[in-house]
mmCIF file of C-alpha atoms and ligand atoms in Angstrom:
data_model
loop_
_atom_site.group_PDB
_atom_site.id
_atom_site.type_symbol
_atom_site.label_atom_id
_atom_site.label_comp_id
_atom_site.label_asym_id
_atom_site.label_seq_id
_atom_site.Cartn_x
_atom_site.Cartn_y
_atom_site.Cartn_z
ATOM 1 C CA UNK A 1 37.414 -65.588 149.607
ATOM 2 C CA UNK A 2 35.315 -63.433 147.623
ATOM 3 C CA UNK A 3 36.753 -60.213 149.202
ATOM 4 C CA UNK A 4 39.802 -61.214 147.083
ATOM 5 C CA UNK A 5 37.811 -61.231 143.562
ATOM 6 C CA UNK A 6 35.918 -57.400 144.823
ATOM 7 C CA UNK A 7 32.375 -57.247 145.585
ATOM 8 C CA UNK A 8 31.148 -58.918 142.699
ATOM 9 C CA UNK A 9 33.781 -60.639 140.310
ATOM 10 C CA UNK A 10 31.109 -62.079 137.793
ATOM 11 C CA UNK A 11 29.935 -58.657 136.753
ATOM 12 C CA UNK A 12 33.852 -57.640 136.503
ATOM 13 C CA UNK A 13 34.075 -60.718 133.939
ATOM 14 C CA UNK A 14 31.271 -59.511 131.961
ATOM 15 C CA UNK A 15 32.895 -56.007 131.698
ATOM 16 C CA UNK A 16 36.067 -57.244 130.733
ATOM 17 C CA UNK A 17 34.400 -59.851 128.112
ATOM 18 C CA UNK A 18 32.442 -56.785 126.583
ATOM 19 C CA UNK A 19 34.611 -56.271 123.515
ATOM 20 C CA UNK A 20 34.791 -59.854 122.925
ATOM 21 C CA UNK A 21 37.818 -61.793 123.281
ATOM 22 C CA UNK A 22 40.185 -62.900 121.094
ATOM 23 C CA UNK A 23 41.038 -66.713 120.177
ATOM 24 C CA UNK A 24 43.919 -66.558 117.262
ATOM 25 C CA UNK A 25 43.854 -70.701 116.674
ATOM 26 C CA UNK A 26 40.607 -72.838 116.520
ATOM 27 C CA UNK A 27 40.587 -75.755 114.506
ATOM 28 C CA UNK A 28 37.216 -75.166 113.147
ATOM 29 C CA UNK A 29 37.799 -75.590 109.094
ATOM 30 C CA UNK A 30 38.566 -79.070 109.146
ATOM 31 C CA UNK A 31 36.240 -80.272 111.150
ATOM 32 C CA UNK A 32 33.231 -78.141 109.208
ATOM 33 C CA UNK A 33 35.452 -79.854 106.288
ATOM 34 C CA UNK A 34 35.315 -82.917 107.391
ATOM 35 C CA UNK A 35 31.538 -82.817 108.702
ATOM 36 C CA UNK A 36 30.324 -81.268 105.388
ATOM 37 C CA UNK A 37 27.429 -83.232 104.260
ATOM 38 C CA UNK A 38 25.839 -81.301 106.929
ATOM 39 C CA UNK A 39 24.477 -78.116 107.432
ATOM 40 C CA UNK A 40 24.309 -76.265 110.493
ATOM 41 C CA UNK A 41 27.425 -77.171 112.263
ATOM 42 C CA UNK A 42 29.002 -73.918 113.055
ATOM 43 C CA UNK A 43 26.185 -72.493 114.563
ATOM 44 C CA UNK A 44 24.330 -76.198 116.527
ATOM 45 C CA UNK A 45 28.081 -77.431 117.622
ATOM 46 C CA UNK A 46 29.962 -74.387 117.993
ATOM 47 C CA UNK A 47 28.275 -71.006 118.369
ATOM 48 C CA UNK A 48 26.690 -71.502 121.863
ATOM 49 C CA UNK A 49 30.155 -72.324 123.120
ATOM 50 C CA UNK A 50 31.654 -69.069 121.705
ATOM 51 C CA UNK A 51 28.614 -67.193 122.817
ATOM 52 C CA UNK A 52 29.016 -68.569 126.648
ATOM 53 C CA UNK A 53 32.285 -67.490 126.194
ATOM 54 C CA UNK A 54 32.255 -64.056 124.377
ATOM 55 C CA UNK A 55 34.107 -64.771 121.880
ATOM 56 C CA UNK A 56 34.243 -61.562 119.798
ATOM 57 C CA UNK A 57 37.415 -62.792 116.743
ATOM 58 C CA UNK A 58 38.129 -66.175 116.275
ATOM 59 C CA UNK A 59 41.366 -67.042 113.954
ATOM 60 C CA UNK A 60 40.057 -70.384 112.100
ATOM 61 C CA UNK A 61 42.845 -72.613 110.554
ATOM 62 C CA UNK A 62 42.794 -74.047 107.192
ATOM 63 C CA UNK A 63 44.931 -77.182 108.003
ATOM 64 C CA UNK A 64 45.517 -80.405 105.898
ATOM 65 C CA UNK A 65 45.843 -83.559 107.335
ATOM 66 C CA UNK A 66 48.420 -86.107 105.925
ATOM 67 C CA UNK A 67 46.443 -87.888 104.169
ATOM 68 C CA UNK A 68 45.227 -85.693 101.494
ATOM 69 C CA UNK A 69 49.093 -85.187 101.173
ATOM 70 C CA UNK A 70 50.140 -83.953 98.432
ATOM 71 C CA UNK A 71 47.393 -84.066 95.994
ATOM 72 C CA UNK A 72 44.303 -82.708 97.476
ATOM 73 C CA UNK A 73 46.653 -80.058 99.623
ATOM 74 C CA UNK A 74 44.840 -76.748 97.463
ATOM 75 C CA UNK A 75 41.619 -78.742 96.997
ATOM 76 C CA UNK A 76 40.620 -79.506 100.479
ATOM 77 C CA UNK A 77 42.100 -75.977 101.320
ATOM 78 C CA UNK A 78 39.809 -74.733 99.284
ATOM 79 C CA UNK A 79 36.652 -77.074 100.475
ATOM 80 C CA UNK A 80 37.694 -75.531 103.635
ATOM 81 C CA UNK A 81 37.012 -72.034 102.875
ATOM 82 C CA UNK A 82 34.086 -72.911 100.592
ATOM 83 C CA UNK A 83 32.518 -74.854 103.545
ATOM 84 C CA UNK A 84 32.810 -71.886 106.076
ATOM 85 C CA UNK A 85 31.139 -69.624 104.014
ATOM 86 C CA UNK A 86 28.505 -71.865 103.354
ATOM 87 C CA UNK A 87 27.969 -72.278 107.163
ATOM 88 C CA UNK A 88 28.995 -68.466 107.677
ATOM 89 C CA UNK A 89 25.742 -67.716 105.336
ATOM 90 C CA UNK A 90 23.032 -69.845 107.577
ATOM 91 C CA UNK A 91 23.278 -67.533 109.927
ATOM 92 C CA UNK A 92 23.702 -63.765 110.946
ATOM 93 C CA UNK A 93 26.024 -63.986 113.867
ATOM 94 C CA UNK A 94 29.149 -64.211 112.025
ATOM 95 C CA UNK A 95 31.233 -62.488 109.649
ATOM 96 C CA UNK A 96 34.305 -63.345 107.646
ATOM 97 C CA UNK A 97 36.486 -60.388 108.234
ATOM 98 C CA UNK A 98 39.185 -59.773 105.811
ATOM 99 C CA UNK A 99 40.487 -56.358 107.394
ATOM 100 C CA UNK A 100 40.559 -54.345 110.405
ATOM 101 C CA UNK A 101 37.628 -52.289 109.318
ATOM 102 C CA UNK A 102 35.761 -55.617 108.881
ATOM 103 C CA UNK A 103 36.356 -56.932 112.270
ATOM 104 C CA UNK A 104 35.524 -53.437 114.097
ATOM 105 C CA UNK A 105 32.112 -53.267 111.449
ATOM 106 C CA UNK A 106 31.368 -56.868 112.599
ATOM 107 C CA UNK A 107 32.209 -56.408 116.108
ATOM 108 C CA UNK A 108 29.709 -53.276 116.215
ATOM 109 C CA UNK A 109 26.757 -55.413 114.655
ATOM 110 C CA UNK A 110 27.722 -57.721 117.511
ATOM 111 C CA UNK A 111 28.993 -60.583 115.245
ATOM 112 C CA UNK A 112 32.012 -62.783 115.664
ATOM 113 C CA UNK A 113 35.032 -62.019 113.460
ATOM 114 C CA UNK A 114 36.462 -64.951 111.814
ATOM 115 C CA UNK A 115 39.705 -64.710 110.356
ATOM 116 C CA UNK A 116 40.744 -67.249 108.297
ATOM 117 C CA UNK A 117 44.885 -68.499 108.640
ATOM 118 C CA UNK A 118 46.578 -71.027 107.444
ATOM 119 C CA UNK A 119 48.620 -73.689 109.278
ATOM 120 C CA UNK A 120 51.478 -75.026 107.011
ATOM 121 C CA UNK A 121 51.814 -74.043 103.274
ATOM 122 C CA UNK A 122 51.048 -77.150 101.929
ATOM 123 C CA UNK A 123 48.266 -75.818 99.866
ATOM 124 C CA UNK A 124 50.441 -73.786 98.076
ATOM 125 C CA UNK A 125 52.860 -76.532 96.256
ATOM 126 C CA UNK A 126 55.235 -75.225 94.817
ATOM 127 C CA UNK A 127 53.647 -72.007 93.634
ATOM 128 C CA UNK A 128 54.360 -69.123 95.881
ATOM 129 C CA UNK A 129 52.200 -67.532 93.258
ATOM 130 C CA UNK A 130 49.207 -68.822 94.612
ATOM 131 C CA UNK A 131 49.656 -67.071 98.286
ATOM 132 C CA UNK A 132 48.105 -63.966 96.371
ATOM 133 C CA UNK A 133 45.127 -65.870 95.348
ATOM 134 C CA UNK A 134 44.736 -66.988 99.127
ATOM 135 C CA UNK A 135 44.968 -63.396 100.374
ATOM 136 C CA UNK A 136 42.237 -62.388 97.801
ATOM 137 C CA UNK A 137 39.806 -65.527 99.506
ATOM 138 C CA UNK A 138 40.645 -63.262 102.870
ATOM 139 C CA UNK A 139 43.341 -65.161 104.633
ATOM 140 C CA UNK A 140 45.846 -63.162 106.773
ATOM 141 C CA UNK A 141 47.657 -65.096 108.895
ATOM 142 C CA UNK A 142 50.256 -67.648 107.120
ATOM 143 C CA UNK A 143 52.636 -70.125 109.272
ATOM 144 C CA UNK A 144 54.649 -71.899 107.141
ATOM 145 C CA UNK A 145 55.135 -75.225 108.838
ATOM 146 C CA UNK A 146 52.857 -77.546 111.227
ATOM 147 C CA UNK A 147 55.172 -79.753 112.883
ATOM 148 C CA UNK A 148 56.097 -82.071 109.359
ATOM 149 C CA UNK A 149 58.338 -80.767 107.129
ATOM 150 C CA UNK A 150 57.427 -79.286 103.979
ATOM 151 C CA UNK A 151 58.493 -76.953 100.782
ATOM 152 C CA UNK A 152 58.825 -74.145 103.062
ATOM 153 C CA UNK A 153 60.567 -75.712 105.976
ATOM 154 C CA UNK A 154 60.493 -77.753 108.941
ATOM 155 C CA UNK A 155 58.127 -77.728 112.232
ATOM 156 C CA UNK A 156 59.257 -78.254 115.616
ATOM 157 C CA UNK A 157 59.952 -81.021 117.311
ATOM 158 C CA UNK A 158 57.893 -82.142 120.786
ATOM 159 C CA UNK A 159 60.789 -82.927 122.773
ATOM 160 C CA UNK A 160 63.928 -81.138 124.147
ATOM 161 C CA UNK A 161 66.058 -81.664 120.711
ATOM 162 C CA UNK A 162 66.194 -83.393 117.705
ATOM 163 C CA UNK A 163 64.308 -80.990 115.131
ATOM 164 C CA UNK A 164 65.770 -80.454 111.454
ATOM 165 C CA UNK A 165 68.883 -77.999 111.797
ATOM 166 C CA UNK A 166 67.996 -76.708 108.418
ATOM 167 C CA UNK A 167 65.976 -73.237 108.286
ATOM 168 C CA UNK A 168 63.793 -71.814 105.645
ATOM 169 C CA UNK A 169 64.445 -73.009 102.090
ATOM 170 C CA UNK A 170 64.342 -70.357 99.473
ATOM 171 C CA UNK A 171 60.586 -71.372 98.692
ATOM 172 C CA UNK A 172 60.222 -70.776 102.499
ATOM 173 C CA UNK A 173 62.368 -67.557 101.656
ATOM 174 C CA UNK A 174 60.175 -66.485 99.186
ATOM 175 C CA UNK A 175 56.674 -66.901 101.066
ATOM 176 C CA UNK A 176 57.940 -64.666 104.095
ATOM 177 C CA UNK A 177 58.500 -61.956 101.848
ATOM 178 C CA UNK A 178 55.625 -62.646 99.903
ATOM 179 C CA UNK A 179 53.270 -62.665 102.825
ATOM 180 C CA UNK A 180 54.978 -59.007 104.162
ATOM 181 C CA UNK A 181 54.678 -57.672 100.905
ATOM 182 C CA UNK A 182 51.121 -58.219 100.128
ATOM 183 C CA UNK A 183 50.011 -57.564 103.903
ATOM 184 C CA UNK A 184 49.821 -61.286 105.622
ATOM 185 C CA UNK A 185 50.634 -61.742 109.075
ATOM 186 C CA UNK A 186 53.570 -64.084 109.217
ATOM 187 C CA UNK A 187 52.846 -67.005 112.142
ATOM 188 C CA UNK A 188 56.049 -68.673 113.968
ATOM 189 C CA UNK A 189 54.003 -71.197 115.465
ATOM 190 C CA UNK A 190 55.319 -74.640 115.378
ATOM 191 C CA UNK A 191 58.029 -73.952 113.161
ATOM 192 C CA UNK A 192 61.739 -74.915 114.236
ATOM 193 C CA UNK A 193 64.443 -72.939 116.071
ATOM 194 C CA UNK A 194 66.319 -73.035 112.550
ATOM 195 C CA UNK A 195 63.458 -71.579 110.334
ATOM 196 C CA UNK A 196 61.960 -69.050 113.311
ATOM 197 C CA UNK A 197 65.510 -67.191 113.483
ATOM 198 C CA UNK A 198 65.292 -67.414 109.198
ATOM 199 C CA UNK A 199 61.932 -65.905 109.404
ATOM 200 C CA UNK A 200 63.033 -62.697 111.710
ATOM 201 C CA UNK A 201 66.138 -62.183 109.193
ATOM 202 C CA UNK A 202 63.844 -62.613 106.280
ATOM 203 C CA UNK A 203 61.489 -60.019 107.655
ATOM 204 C CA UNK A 204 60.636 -56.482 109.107
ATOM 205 C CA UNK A 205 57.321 -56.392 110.054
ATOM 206 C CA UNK A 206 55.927 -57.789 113.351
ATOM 207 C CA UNK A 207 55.559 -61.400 113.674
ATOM 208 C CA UNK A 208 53.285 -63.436 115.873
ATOM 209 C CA UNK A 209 53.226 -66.834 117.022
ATOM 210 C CA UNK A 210 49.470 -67.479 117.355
ATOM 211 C CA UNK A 211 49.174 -70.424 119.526
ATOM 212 C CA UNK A 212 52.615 -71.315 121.405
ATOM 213 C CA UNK A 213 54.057 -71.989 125.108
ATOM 214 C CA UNK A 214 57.048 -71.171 127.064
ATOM 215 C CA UNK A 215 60.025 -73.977 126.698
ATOM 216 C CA UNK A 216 60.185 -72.856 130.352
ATOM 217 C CA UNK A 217 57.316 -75.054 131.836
ATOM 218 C CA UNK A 218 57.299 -77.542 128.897
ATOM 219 C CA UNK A 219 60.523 -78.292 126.841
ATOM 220 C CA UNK A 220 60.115 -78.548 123.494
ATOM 221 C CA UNK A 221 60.771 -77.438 120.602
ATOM 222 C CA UNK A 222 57.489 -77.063 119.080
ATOM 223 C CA UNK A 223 57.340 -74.324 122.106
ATOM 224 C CA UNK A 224 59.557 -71.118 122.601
ATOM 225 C CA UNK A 225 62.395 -70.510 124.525
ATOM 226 C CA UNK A 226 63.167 -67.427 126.655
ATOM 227 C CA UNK A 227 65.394 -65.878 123.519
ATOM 228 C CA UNK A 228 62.291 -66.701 120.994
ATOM 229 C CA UNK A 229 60.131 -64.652 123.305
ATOM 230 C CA UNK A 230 62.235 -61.853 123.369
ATOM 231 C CA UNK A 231 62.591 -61.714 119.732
ATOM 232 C CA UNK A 232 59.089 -61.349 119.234
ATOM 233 C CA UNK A 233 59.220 -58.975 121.622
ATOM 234 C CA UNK A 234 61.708 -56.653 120.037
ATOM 235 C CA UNK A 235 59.333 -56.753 116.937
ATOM 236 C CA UNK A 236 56.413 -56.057 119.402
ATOM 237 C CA UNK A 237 54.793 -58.915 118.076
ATOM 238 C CA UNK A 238 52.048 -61.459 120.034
ATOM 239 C CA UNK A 239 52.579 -64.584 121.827
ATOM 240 C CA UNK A 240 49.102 -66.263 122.083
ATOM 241 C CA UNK A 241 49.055 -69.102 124.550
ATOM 242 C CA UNK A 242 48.485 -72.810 123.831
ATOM 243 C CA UNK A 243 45.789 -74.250 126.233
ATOM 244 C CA UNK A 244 46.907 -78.094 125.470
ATOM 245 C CA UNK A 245 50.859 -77.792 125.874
ATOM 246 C CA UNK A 246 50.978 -76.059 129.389
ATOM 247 C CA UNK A 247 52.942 -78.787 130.961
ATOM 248 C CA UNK A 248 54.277 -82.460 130.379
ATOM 249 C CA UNK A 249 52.360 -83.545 133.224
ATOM 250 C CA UNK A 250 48.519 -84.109 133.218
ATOM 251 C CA UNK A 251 48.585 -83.402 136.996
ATOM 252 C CA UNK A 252 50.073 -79.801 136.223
ATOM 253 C CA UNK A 253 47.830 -78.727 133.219
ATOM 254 C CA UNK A 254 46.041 -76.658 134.737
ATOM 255 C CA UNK A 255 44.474 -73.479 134.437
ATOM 256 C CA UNK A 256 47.105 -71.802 136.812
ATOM 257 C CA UNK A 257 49.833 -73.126 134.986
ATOM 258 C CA UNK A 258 48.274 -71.765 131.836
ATOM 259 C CA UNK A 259 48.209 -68.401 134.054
ATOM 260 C CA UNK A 260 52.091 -68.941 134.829
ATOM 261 C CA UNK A 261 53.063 -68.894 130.695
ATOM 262 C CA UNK A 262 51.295 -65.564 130.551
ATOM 263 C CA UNK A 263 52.714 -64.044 133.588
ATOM 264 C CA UNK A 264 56.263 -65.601 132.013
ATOM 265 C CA UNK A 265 56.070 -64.050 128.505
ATOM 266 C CA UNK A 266 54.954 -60.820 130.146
ATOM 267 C CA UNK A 267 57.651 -60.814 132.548
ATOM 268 C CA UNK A 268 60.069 -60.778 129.960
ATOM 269 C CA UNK A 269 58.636 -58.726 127.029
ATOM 270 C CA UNK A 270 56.014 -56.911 128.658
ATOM 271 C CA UNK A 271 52.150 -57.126 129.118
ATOM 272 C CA UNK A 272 51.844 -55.776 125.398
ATOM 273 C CA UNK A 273 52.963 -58.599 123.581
ATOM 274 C CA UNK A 274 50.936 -61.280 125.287
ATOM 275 C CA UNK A 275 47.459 -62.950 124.385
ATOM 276 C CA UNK A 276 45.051 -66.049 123.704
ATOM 277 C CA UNK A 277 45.363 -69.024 121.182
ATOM 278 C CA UNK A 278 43.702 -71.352 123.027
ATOM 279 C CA UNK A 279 44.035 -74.086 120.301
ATOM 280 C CA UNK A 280 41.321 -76.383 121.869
ATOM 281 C CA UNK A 281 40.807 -79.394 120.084
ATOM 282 C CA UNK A 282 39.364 -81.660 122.814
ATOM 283 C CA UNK A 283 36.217 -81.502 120.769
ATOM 284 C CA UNK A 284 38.386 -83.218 117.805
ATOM 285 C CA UNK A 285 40.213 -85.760 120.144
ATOM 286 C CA UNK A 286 37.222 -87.107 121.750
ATOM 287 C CA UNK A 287 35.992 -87.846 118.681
ATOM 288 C CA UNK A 288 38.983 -90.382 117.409
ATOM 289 C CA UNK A 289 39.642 -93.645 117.933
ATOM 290 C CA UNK A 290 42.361 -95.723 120.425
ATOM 291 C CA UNK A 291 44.444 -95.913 117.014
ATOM 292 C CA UNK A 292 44.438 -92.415 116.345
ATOM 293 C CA UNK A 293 45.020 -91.488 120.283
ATOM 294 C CA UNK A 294 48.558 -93.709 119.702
ATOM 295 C CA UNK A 295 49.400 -92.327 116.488
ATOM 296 C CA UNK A 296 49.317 -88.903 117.931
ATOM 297 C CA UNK A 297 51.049 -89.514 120.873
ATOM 298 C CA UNK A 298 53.565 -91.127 118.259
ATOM 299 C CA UNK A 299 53.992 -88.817 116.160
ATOM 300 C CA UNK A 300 53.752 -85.965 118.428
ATOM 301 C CA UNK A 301 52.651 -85.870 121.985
ATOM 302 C CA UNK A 302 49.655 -86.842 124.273
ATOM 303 C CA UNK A 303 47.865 -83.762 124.501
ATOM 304 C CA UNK A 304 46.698 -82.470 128.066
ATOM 305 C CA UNK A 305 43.789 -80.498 128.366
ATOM 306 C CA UNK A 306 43.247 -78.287 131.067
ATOM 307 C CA UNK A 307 39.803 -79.410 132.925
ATOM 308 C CA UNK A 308 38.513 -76.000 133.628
ATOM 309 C CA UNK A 309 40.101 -74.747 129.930
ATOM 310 C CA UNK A 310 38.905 -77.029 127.666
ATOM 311 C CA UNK A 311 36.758 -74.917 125.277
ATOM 312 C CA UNK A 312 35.990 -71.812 124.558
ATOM 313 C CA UNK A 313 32.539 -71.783 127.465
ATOM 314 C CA UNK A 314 35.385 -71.734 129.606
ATOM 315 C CA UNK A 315 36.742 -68.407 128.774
ATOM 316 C CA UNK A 316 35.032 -67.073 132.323
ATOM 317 C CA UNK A 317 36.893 -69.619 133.994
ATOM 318 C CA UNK A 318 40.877 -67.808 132.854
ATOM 319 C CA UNK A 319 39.664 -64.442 133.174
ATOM 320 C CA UNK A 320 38.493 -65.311 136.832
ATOM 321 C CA UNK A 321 41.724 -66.805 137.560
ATOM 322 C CA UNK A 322 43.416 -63.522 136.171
ATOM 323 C CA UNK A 323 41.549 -61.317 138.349
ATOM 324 C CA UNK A 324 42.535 -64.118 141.383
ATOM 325 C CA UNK A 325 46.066 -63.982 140.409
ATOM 326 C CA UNK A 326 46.197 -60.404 140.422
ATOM 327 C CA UNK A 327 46.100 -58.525 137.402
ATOM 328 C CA UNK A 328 44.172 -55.708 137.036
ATOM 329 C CA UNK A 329 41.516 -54.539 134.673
ATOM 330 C CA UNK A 330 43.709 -52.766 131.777
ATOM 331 C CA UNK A 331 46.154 -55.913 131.839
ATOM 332 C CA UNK A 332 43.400 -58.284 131.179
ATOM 333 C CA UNK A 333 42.234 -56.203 128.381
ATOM 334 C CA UNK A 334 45.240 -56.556 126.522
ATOM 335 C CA UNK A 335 45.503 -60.264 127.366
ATOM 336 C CA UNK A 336 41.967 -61.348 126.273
ATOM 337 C CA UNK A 337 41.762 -58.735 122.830
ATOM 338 C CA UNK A 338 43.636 -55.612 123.001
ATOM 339 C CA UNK A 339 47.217 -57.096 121.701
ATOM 340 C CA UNK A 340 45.528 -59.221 119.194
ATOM 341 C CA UNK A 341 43.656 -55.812 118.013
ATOM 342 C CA UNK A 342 46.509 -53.585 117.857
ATOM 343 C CA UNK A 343 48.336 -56.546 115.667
ATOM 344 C CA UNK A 344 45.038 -56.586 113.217
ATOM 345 C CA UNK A 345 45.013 -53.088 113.367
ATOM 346 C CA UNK A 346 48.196 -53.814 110.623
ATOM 347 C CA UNK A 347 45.463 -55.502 108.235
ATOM 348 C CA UNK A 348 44.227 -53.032 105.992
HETATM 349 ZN ZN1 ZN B 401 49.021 -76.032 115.782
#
């Protein structure tokens, strides 16, 4: 029934998308990587999703894949970066923000922010030295792990139990602090139980887990469990959630049950610690072959991608279902930008 949404619920979305929402995990450096003999990408493949969307600050990940492990970790890193600015310069709608003033200057010339993170230290070696030279090229956001183990630590498991028991190791140690000290935004994201309670007695500041869902609707422990919640909580920190691991089921990823792990963080931490990191890679998946499909569900899991949340031209589509489910204009704010801004606000 319309009389449910108010007289005219589409013009209430565009209000609420006016300041652009926030997205803290896209995958979009190694695919630009990966596609880089050509020119063009971000803005033919990319930027009319965003714009149906209004995407305002998108968090792109530098991420390595295995198989430039170990050598070409810090080159293809690198390539990454070097590759979105090359894109970033063919056109005017974007802006690599390194900063809070950044994001609000490119926000105001009605750009999209991109800020650049990194998904697993790999790129680093051994070097914890080199974390500075990152935050010069503009990267804020550092988790240590994906879900392999690494220099730093060990990621998360995807299933109930079994991760490494083992926590941070002093390189891991090290980087935490490192990342505090020069003004990085440490990332809990996929790493394990062990290593996320390491991180929290390693540090002081905030921390965020950028794209992550509730153990509560999906047991695993690449997600976060009631007591990981409230941690981040007490730091008032962000929990942005994971479009793809809503639910083990197919039949229950949907977008109300990507509705239910916001209205579960924010029932125990509060509406001020909650927001988006969609991590859609459905784009990527499509793309691979049978093989690749197996050695994914191997290795990890078989993703599950919400029909109606499957990129980021369906933004409308959970902001619709937030007004349906309830929450009023001020609480959407903060879910689709606000948290994520008064985090950034930290980046000077
Ligand atoms: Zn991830």
């Amino acid at each position: 029934m319309m009389t449910t949404l108010g007289a005219d619920p589409e013009d209430r979305i565009s209000r609420l998308h006016a300041h652009g929402l926030v997205d803290l995990h896209f995958d979009l450096l190694m695919d630009l990587y990966e596609k880089r003999g050509r020119a063009g990408v971000l803005t033919e493949e990319f930027l009319p999703e965003f714009e149906a969307g209004n995407i305002g600050v998108l968090g792109v990940a530098i991420y390595v894949e295995d198989r430039y492990l170990p050598e070409l970790g810090l080159r293809v890193a690198l390539d990454q970066i070097a590759r979105l600015h090359a894109e970033v310069d063919l056109s005017d709608r974007f802006a690599i923000c390194k900063n809070y003033p950044d994001i609000l200057q490119a926000r105001e010339a009605g750009k999209i922010a991109l800020l650049i993170t990194m998904e697993g230290v790999e790129p680093l070696g051994a070097d914890p030295n080199l974390l500075r030279v990152f935050f010069e090229l503009g990267v804020r956001v550092i988790g240590l792990t994906h879900a392999r183990r690494n220099l730093a630590g060990s990621g998360g498991v995807f299933a109930a139990s079994g991760s490494p028991r083992d926590g941070l190791t002093p390189f891991g140690r090290d980087a935490v602090q490192a990342c505090e000290a020069l003004g990085m935004i440490v990332d809990l994201a996929h790493i394990n139980p062990a290593g996320f309670e390491d991180v929290f007695a390693y540090t002081t500041k905030p921390l965020i887990v950028s794209h992550t869902n509730a153990r509560r609707y999906h047991d695993i422990e690449r997600n976060i469990s009631d007591e990981q919640i409230k941690m981040v909580g007490e730091r008032r920190g962000v929990i942005g959630i994971n479009s793809v691991l809503v639910s083990p089921r197919k039949v229950e990823a949907t977008l109300d049950r990507y509705v239910d792990h916001i209205e579960h963080v924010t029932s125990l931490i509060g509406i001020d610690c909650v927001g988006i990191g969609f991590d859609f890679f459905e784009f990527l998946y499509r793309g691979w072959t049978e093989a690749e499909k197996r050695d994914l569900a191997t290795k990890f899991t078989c993703p599950h991608f919400p029909p109606d949340l499957m990129n980021h031209s369906h933004a409308r589509n959970l902001t619709r279902k937030l007004i349906e489910r309830g929450f009023s204009d001020e609480q959407i704010e903060k879910i689709l930008y606000g948290n994520w801004m008064r985090i950034f606000e930290g980046l000077l």
